[in-house]
Coordinates of C-alpha atoms in Angstrom, one line a residue:
X1 CA -9.9 34.1 -26.3
X2 CA -8.2 33.7 -22.9
X3 CA -5.7 31.0 -22.3
X4 CA -7.9 29.6 -19.5
X5 CA -10.9 29.3 -21.8
X6 CA -8.8 27.7 -24.5
X7 CA -7.5 25.1 -22.1
X8 CA -11.1 24.5 -20.9
X9 CA -12.3 23.9 -24.5
X10 CA -9.4 21.7 -25.3
X11 CA -10.0 19.7 -22.1
X12 CA -13.6 19.1 -22.8
X13 CA -12.8 17.9 -26.3
X14 CA -10.0 15.7 -25.0
X15 CA -12.2 14.1 -22.4
X16 CA -14.6 13.0 -25.0
X17 CA -11.8 11.7 -27.2
X18 CA -10.2 9.8 -24.3
X19 CA -13.4 8.1 -23.2
X20 CA -14.0 7.0 -26.8
X21 CA -10.4 5.8 -27.1
X22 CA -10.6 3.5 -24.1
X23 CA -14.1 2.2 -24.6
X24 CA -14.2 1.8 -28.4
X25 CA -10.9 1.7 -30.3
X26 CA -7.8 3.0 -28.7
X27 CA -5.9 3.4 -31.9
X28 CA -8.7 5.4 -33.6
X29 CA -8.9 7.7 -30.6
X30 CA -5.2 8.2 -30.6
X31 CA -5.6 9.6 -34.2
X32 CA -8.4 11.8 -33.0
X33 CA -6.3 13.2 -30.2
X34 CA -3.5 13.9 -32.6
X35 CA -5.8 15.7 -35.0
X36 CA -7.3 17.6 -32.1
X37 CA -3.9 18.9 -30.8
X38 CA -2.3 19.5 -34.2
X39 CA -3.3 23.2 -34.2
X40 CA -1.7 23.7 -30.7
X41 CA 1.9 24.2 -29.8
X42 CA 3.4 20.8 -29.0
X43 CA 5.9 20.8 -26.1
X44 CA 9.0 18.8 -26.8
X45 CA 9.8 15.9 -24.4
X46 CA 11.5 17.1 -21.2
X47 CA 15.2 17.6 -21.5
X48 CA 17.6 16.4 -18.9
X49 CA 16.7 17.5 -15.4
X50 CA 19.4 18.9 -13.1
X51 CA 19.4 17.4 -9.7
X52 CA 20.6 20.6 -8.1
X53 CA 17.7 22.7 -9.6
X54 CA 14.1 22.8 -8.5
X55 CA 11.9 20.3 -10.4
X56 CA 8.3 21.3 -11.1
X57 CA 5.9 18.5 -10.1
X58 CA 2.1 18.9 -10.5
X59 CA 0.0 17.2 -7.9
X60 CA -3.6 16.7 -8.9
X61 CA -6.0 16.1 -6.0
X62 CA -9.8 15.7 -5.9
X63 CA -10.5 18.9 -4.0
X64 CA -13.3 21.4 -4.7
X65 CA -15.8 18.7 -5.7
X66 CA -18.3 19.7 -3.1
X67 CA -17.9 16.2 -1.5
X68 CA -16.4 16.2 2.0
X69 CA -14.7 12.8 1.5
X70 CA -12.9 14.1 -1.6
X71 CA -11.6 17.1 0.3
X72 CA -10.3 14.8 3.1
X73 CA -8.6 12.6 0.5
X74 CA -7.1 15.7 -1.2
X75 CA -5.7 16.9 2.1
X76 CA -4.3 13.5 3.0
X77 CA -2.6 13.1 -0.4
X78 CA -1.0 16.5 -0.2
X79 CA 0.1 15.9 3.4
X80 CA 1.8 12.7 2.5
X81 CA 3.6 14.2 -0.5
X82 CA 4.9 17.1 1.7
X83 CA 6.0 14.5 4.3
X84 CA 8.0 12.6 1.7
X85 CA 9.5 15.8 0.4
X86 CA 10.8 16.5 3.9
X87 CA 12.8 13.3 3.7
X88 CA 14.6 14.2 0.5
X89 CA 18.3 15.2 0.5
X90 CA 19.9 17.0 -2.3
X91 CA 16.7 17.3 -4.3
X92 CA 14.3 20.2 -4.4
X93 CA 10.7 19.6 -5.6
X94 CA 8.7 22.6 -6.8
X95 CA 5.3 21.3 -5.9
X96 CA 2.3 22.8 -7.6
X97 CA -1.1 21.6 -6.4
X98 CA -4.1 21.6 -8.7
X99 CA -7.7 20.8 -7.7
X100 CA -9.5 18.5 -10.2
X101 CA -13.0 18.6 -8.4
X102 CA -13.0 14.8 -9.1
X103 CA -14.2 15.7 -12.6
X104 CA -12.5 14.5 -15.8
X105 CA -13.0 17.7 -17.7
X106 CA -11.6 19.8 -14.9
X107 CA -8.8 17.4 -14.4
X108 CA -7.8 17.7 -18.1
X109 CA -8.0 21.4 -17.9
X110 CA -5.7 21.8 -14.9
X111 CA -3.3 19.2 -16.4
X112 CA -2.9 21.3 -19.5
X113 CA -2.4 24.4 -17.2
X114 CA 0.2 22.5 -15.2
X115 CA 2.2 21.6 -18.3
X116 CA 1.9 25.1 -19.7
X117 CA 3.3 26.3 -16.3
X118 CA 6.3 24.0 -16.6
X119 CA 5.4 20.8 -14.8
X120 CA 7.9 18.0 -15.7
X121 CA 5.7 15.2 -14.4
X122 CA 2.2 14.8 -13.0
X123 CA 1.4 12.9 -9.8
X124 CA -2.3 12.0 -9.6
X125 CA -5.2 12.2 -10.2
X126 CA -6.8 9.6 -7.9
X127 CA -9.8 8.5 -9.9
X128 CA -9.7 6.4 -13.1
X129 CA -11.9 8.7 -15.2
X130 CA -9.9 11.8 -14.4
X131 CA -6.7 10.0 -15.0
X132 CA -7.8 8.9 -18.4
X133 CA -8.7 12.4 -19.3
X134 CA -5.4 13.8 -18.0
X135 CA -3.3 11.2 -19.9
X136 CA -4.9 12.1 -23.1
X137 CA -4.7 15.8 -22.5
X138 CA -0.9 15.9 -22.0
X139 CA 0.1 12.9 -24.2
X140 CA 1.8 15.0 -26.8
X141 CA 3.7 17.1 -24.3
X142 CA 6.1 14.3 -23.3
X143 CA 4.9 14.6 -19.7
X144 CA 4.2 11.3 -17.9
X145 CA 1.3 10.8 -15.4
X146 CA 1.7 8.8 -12.2
X147 CA -1.9 8.0 -11.3
X148 CA -2.9 7.1 -7.7
X149 CA -5.6 4.8 -9.2
X150 CA -5.3 1.0 -9.1
X151 CA -7.3 0.5 -12.3
X152 CA -5.2 -1.3 -14.9
X153 CA -7.8 -0.4 -17.6
X154 CA -6.4 3.2 -17.8
X155 CA -2.7 2.2 -17.8
X156 CA -0.6 2.6 -20.9
X157 CA 1.0 5.2 -23.1
X158 CA 2.1 8.1 -20.8
X159 CA -0.1 6.8 -17.8
X160 CA 1.3 4.7 -15.0
X161 CA -0.8 3.5 -12.1
X162 CA 0.7 3.4 -8.6
X163 CA -2.2 1.8 -6.7
X164 CA -2.0 -1.9 -5.7
X165 CA -3.9 -3.9 -8.3
X166 CA -6.0 -7.0 -8.3
X167 CA -3.4 -8.5 -10.5
X168 CA -0.6 -8.0 -7.9
X169 CA -2.7 -9.5 -5.1
X170 CA -3.8 -12.5 -7.2
X171 CA -0.3 -13.3 -8.3
X172 CA 1.0 -13.2 -4.8
X173 CA -1.7 -15.3 -3.2
X174 CA -1.9 -17.9 -6.0
X175 CA 1.9 -18.4 -5.7
X176 CA 1.6 -18.8 -1.9
X177 CA -1.3 -21.3 -2.3
X178 CA 0.8 -23.4 -4.7
X179 CA 3.8 -23.2 -2.3
X180 CA 1.5 -24.4 0.4
X181 CA 0.4 -27.4 -1.7
X182 CA -3.1 -26.0 -2.4
X183 CA -3.3 -26.1 -6.2
X184 CA -6.9 -27.1 -6.6
X185 CA -8.7 -23.8 -6.3
X186 CA -12.4 -22.7 -6.5
X187 CA -13.2 -19.1 -7.2
X188 CA -16.3 -17.3 -5.9
X189 CA -17.2 -13.9 -7.1
X190 CA -20.1 -11.4 -7.3
X191 CA -21.5 -10.3 -10.7
X192 CA -20.6 -6.6 -10.4
X193 CA -17.9 -5.0 -12.5
X194 CA -15.3 -4.8 -9.8
X195 CA -15.6 -8.4 -8.7
X196 CA -15.7 -9.7 -12.2
X197 CA -12.4 -7.9 -12.8
X198 CA -11.1 -9.6 -9.7
X199 CA -12.2 -13.0 -11.0
X200 CA -10.3 -12.3 -14.3
X201 CA -7.2 -11.4 -12.4
X202 CA -7.3 -14.6 -10.3
X203 CA -8.0 -16.7 -13.4
X204 CA -5.1 -15.2 -15.2
X205 CA -2.7 -15.7 -12.3
X206 CA -3.8 -19.3 -11.9
X207 CA -3.3 -20.0 -15.6
X208 CA 0.2 -18.4 -15.5
X209 CA 1.3 -20.3 -12.4
X210 CA -0.3 -23.7 -13.2
X211 CA -3.0 -23.8 -10.5
X212 CA -6.1 -25.8 -11.3
X213 CA -9.5 -24.0 -11.4
X214 CA -11.8 -26.7 -10.2
X215 CA -15.0 -24.7 -9.9
X216 CA -16.5 -21.2 -10.3
X217 CA -19.5 -19.8 -8.4
X218 CA -21.0 -16.4 -9.1
X219 CA -23.9 -14.6 -7.5
X220 CA -26.0 -11.5 -8.1
X221 CA -25.2 -8.6 -5.8
X222 CA -28.1 -9.1 -3.4
X223 CA -28.6 -10.7 0.0
X224 CA -31.0 -13.3 -1.3
X225 CA -28.5 -14.4 -4.0
X226 CA -25.8 -14.8 -1.3
X227 CA -28.1 -16.9 0.8
X228 CA -29.0 -19.1 -2.1
X229 CA -25.4 -19.6 -3.4
X230 CA -23.8 -20.4 0.0
X231 CA -24.9 -24.1 0.1
X232 CA -24.0 -24.6 -3.5
X233 CA -20.5 -23.3 -2.8
X234 CA -20.0 -25.7 0.1
X235 CA -21.3 -28.6 -2.0
X236 CA -19.2 -27.8 -5.0
X237 CA -16.0 -27.4 -2.9
X238 CA -16.6 -30.9 -1.5
X239 CA -17.5 -32.6 -4.8
X240 CA -14.7 -31.0 -6.8
X241 CA -12.1 -31.6 -4.1
X242 CA -11.2 -27.9 -3.7
X243 CA -8.2 -27.3 -1.5
X244 CA -8.8 -23.5 -1.4
X245 CA -11.6 -21.1 -2.2
X246 CA -10.6 -17.6 -3.5
X247 CA -13.2 -15.0 -2.8
X248 CA -13.3 -11.6 -4.6
X249 CA -15.8 -9.9 -2.1
X250 CA -14.7 -7.6 0.6
X251 CA -16.0 -6.7 4.0
X252 CA -17.9 -3.8 2.6
X253 CA -19.8 -6.3 0.4
X254 CA -20.8 -9.9 0.6
X255 CA -17.8 -11.4 2.4
X256 CA -19.0 -11.4 6.1
X257 CA -22.4 -13.1 5.4
X258 CA -21.1 -15.3 2.6
X259 CA -18.4 -16.9 4.6
X260 CA -20.7 -17.3 7.6
X261 CA -23.3 -19.1 5.5
X262 CA -20.7 -21.2 3.8
X263 CA -19.5 -22.5 7.1
X264 CA -23.1 -23.0 8.4
X265 CA -23.7 -25.1 5.2
X266 CA -20.8 -27.5 6.0
X267 CA -17.7 -25.9 4.6
X268 CA -14.7 -26.7 6.9
X269 CA -12.1 -23.8 6.8
X270 CA -9.6 -26.2 8.4
X271 CA -9.8 -28.4 5.3
X272 CA -10.6 -25.8 2.6
X273 CA -8.4 -22.7 2.8
X274 CA -10.3 -19.4 2.4
X275 CA -8.3 -16.8 0.5
X276 CA -9.4 -13.1 0.0
X277 CA -8.6 -10.9 -3.0
X278 CA -9.5 -7.8 -0.9
X279 CA -8.1 -6.8 2.5
X280 CA -9.8 -8.8 5.3
X281 CA -8.4 -6.5 8.1
X282 CA -10.4 -3.4 6.9
X283 CA -12.3 -2.2 8.8
X284 CA -10.6 -3.4 12.0
X285 CA -13.9 -4.6 13.3
X286 CA -13.8 -7.4 10.7
X287 CA -11.0 -9.0 12.8
X288 CA -13.7 -10.1 15.2
X289 CA -15.6 -12.2 12.6
X290 CA -15.3 -15.9 13.3
X291 CA -15.4 -17.2 9.6
X292 CA -12.5 -14.9 8.7
X293 CA -10.1 -16.4 11.3
X294 CA -7.3 -18.3 9.5
X295 CA -8.1 -16.8 6.1
X296 CA -5.3 -15.6 3.8
X297 CA -5.1 -12.1 2.3
X298 CA -2.3 -9.9 1.0
X299 CA -1.2 -6.5 2.3
X300 CA 1.9 -4.2 2.3
X301 CA 4.5 -4.8 5.0
X302 CA 2.6 -4.0 8.2
X303 CA 5.9 -2.8 9.8
X304 CA 6.6 -0.3 7.1
X305 CA 3.0 1.0 7.0
X306 CA 2.9 1.3 10.8
X307 CA 6.1 3.5 10.8
X308 CA 4.5 5.7 8.1
X309 CA 1.3 6.0 10.1
X310 CA 3.2 7.0 13.2
X311 CA 5.2 9.7 11.3
X312 CA 2.1 11.0 9.6
X313 CA 0.2 11.2 13.0
X314 CA 3.2 13.0 14.6
X315 CA 3.2 15.5 11.7
X316 CA -0.5 16.1 11.3
X317 CA -2.2 14.8 14.4
X318 CA -4.4 12.3 12.6
X319 CA -4.3 8.9 11.0
X320 CA -3.6 8.9 7.3
X321 CA -6.0 7.5 4.7
X322 CA -4.5 4.4 3.0
X323 CA -4.3 6.0 -0.4
X324 CA -2.0 8.7 1.0
X325 CA 0.8 6.2 1.3
X326 CA 0.6 5.6 -2.5
X327 CA 1.1 9.4 -3.0
X328 CA 4.1 9.2 -0.6
X329 CA 5.6 6.5 -2.7
X330 CA 5.0 8.4 -5.9
X331 CA 6.8 11.6 -4.9
X332 CA 9.6 9.6 -3.2
X333 CA 10.2 7.8 -6.5
X334 CA 10.3 11.1 -8.4
X335 CA 12.8 12.4 -5.8
X336 CA 15.0 9.3 -6.2
X337 CA 15.0 9.6 -10.0
X338 CA 15.8 13.3 -9.9
X339 CA 18.6 12.7 -7.4
X340 CA 20.2 10.1 -9.7
X341 CA 21.2 12.8 -12.1
X342 CA 20.7 10.6 -15.1
X343 CA 19.7 11.8 -18.6
X344 CA 16.0 11.8 -19.2
X345 CA 15.3 11.3 -15.5
X346 CA 11.5 11.3 -15.7
X347 CA 11.2 9.5 -19.0
X348 CA 9.3 6.2 -19.4
X349 CA 12.6 4.3 -19.4
X350 CA 13.6 5.8 -16.1
X351 CA 10.2 5.3 -14.5
X352 CA 10.3 1.6 -15.5
X353 CA 13.7 0.9 -13.9
X354 CA 13.7 -2.9 -13.4
X355 CA 15.2 -2.8 -10.0
X356 CA 12.3 -0.7 -8.8
X357 CA 12.0 1.5 -5.8
X358 CA 11.4 1.3 -2.0
X359 CA 8.4 3.0 -0.6
X360 CA 6.4 3.0 2.6
X361 CA 4.2 0.3 1.0
X362 CA 7.3 -1.8 0.3
X363 CA 9.2 -2.4 -2.9
X364 CA 7.5 -1.6 -6.2
X365 CA 8.3 -1.1 -9.9
X366 CA 6.4 0.2 -12.9
X367 CA 6.0 -1.8 -16.0
X368 CA 6.3 -0.5 -19.6
X369 CA 2.5 -1.2 -20.0
X370 CA 1.7 1.3 -17.3
X371 CA 0.8 -1.2 -14.6
X372 CA 2.9 -1.9 -11.5
X373 CA 4.4 -4.8 -9.5
X374 CA 4.4 -4.4 -5.7
X375 CA 6.0 -6.6 -3.0
X376 CA 3.2 -7.8 -0.7
X377 CA 3.1 -9.8 2.5
X378 CA 0.7 -12.7 3.0
X379 CA -1.3 -12.4 6.3
X380 CA -3.9 -14.3 8.2
X381 CA -6.2 -13.5 11.1
X382 CA -5.2 -15.3 14.3
X383 CA -6.9 -14.7 17.6
X384 CA -8.6 -11.6 16.1
X385 CA -5.3 -10.1 15.1
X386 CA -3.4 -9.7 11.9
X387 CA -0.4 -12.1 11.7
X388 CA 2.0 -12.2 8.7
X389 CA 2.7 -15.7 7.6
X390 CA 4.9 -14.8 4.6
X391 CA 6.7 -11.5 4.7
X392 CA 6.9 -9.0 1.9
X393 CA 10.0 -9.3 -0.2
X394 CA 12.7 -6.6 0.1
X395 CA 13.6 -6.7 -3.6
X396 CA 12.6 -8.3 -6.9
X397 CA 13.5 -11.9 -7.7
X398 CA 13.1 -13.1 -4.1
X399 CA 10.1 -14.4 -2.1
X400 CA 6.8 -13.6 -3.5
X401 CA 8.1 -12.9 -7.1

């Protein structure tokens, strides 16, 4: 049997095991994975990496899926990584790019191939399902996975997520609300999986920081449900004395019509502060929406991102996709760690360095549980423009943390 076919069969089995692990019992699946790989050669954890020698890094991108958007994402991710590599001094990255086809089984297969070919760390994949499969596939090799996903559900073991999470945003905005003397907060969320996760993140942040949850309103993901819930939200905010309303919806969902109807039903944004879990400046046309004026949301340092966008445009003649900046941060972090010359450079202990790293999205650090902490700015929309009202921190332990 060919090595490629063996990898494909192992990948298919590992995908099934990994899905079971996350959705049923993680510990039981871990045993299944161990049993599955017992007959295969187990690679020892990576030895010390020499800063003056090329370091093999596998980049997993969602190319070859047959979907144009995934190909554009793959191109943007690789472009950003190569841009970051051009900034490195004294470090040589041997980049190997593998196409996952945005498919968990294919992702696991190419991850095994990458490790067999000497990869010391994996950057990517982008999607949660593929990341889950990759993490399980290479778990016994000692190789860590830096996923571009923002899903904390897949974090842990050898998987670290680099994308900005709901938990990060909720913590930042709840703290800013408390610092602004708005401790009585109402939460409004849709009943879809994503917005319910957002609600959970907000609730947890409020509990940790001592904010008061005065009311919760949820609605089915339909226009009729939004129309029906809007007057109830306005009435509840007044009756419960809410000082702020935290909304999980974004501009691609219910946010525009929901905020408009809330105001039409008597909610005064001058009295009750509107706060968004998602970016209110995307797409840029949303800056024109009257109900969003004065609302708070979080984002990476606009100055840092603008400089990155200018450099990317100069190099490639186009604007970068937002996710590409996460890939830039990932490879820059790898370069910084390799350049340090420390023992076990790409181990979990090194990746979770408490002082963190500086990227184009600002400062960030990885936690031992595989999640991350990112320094975010708080912004508002003023006269149809984004205005930062509390800047992103430049290190950990300062403003915003």
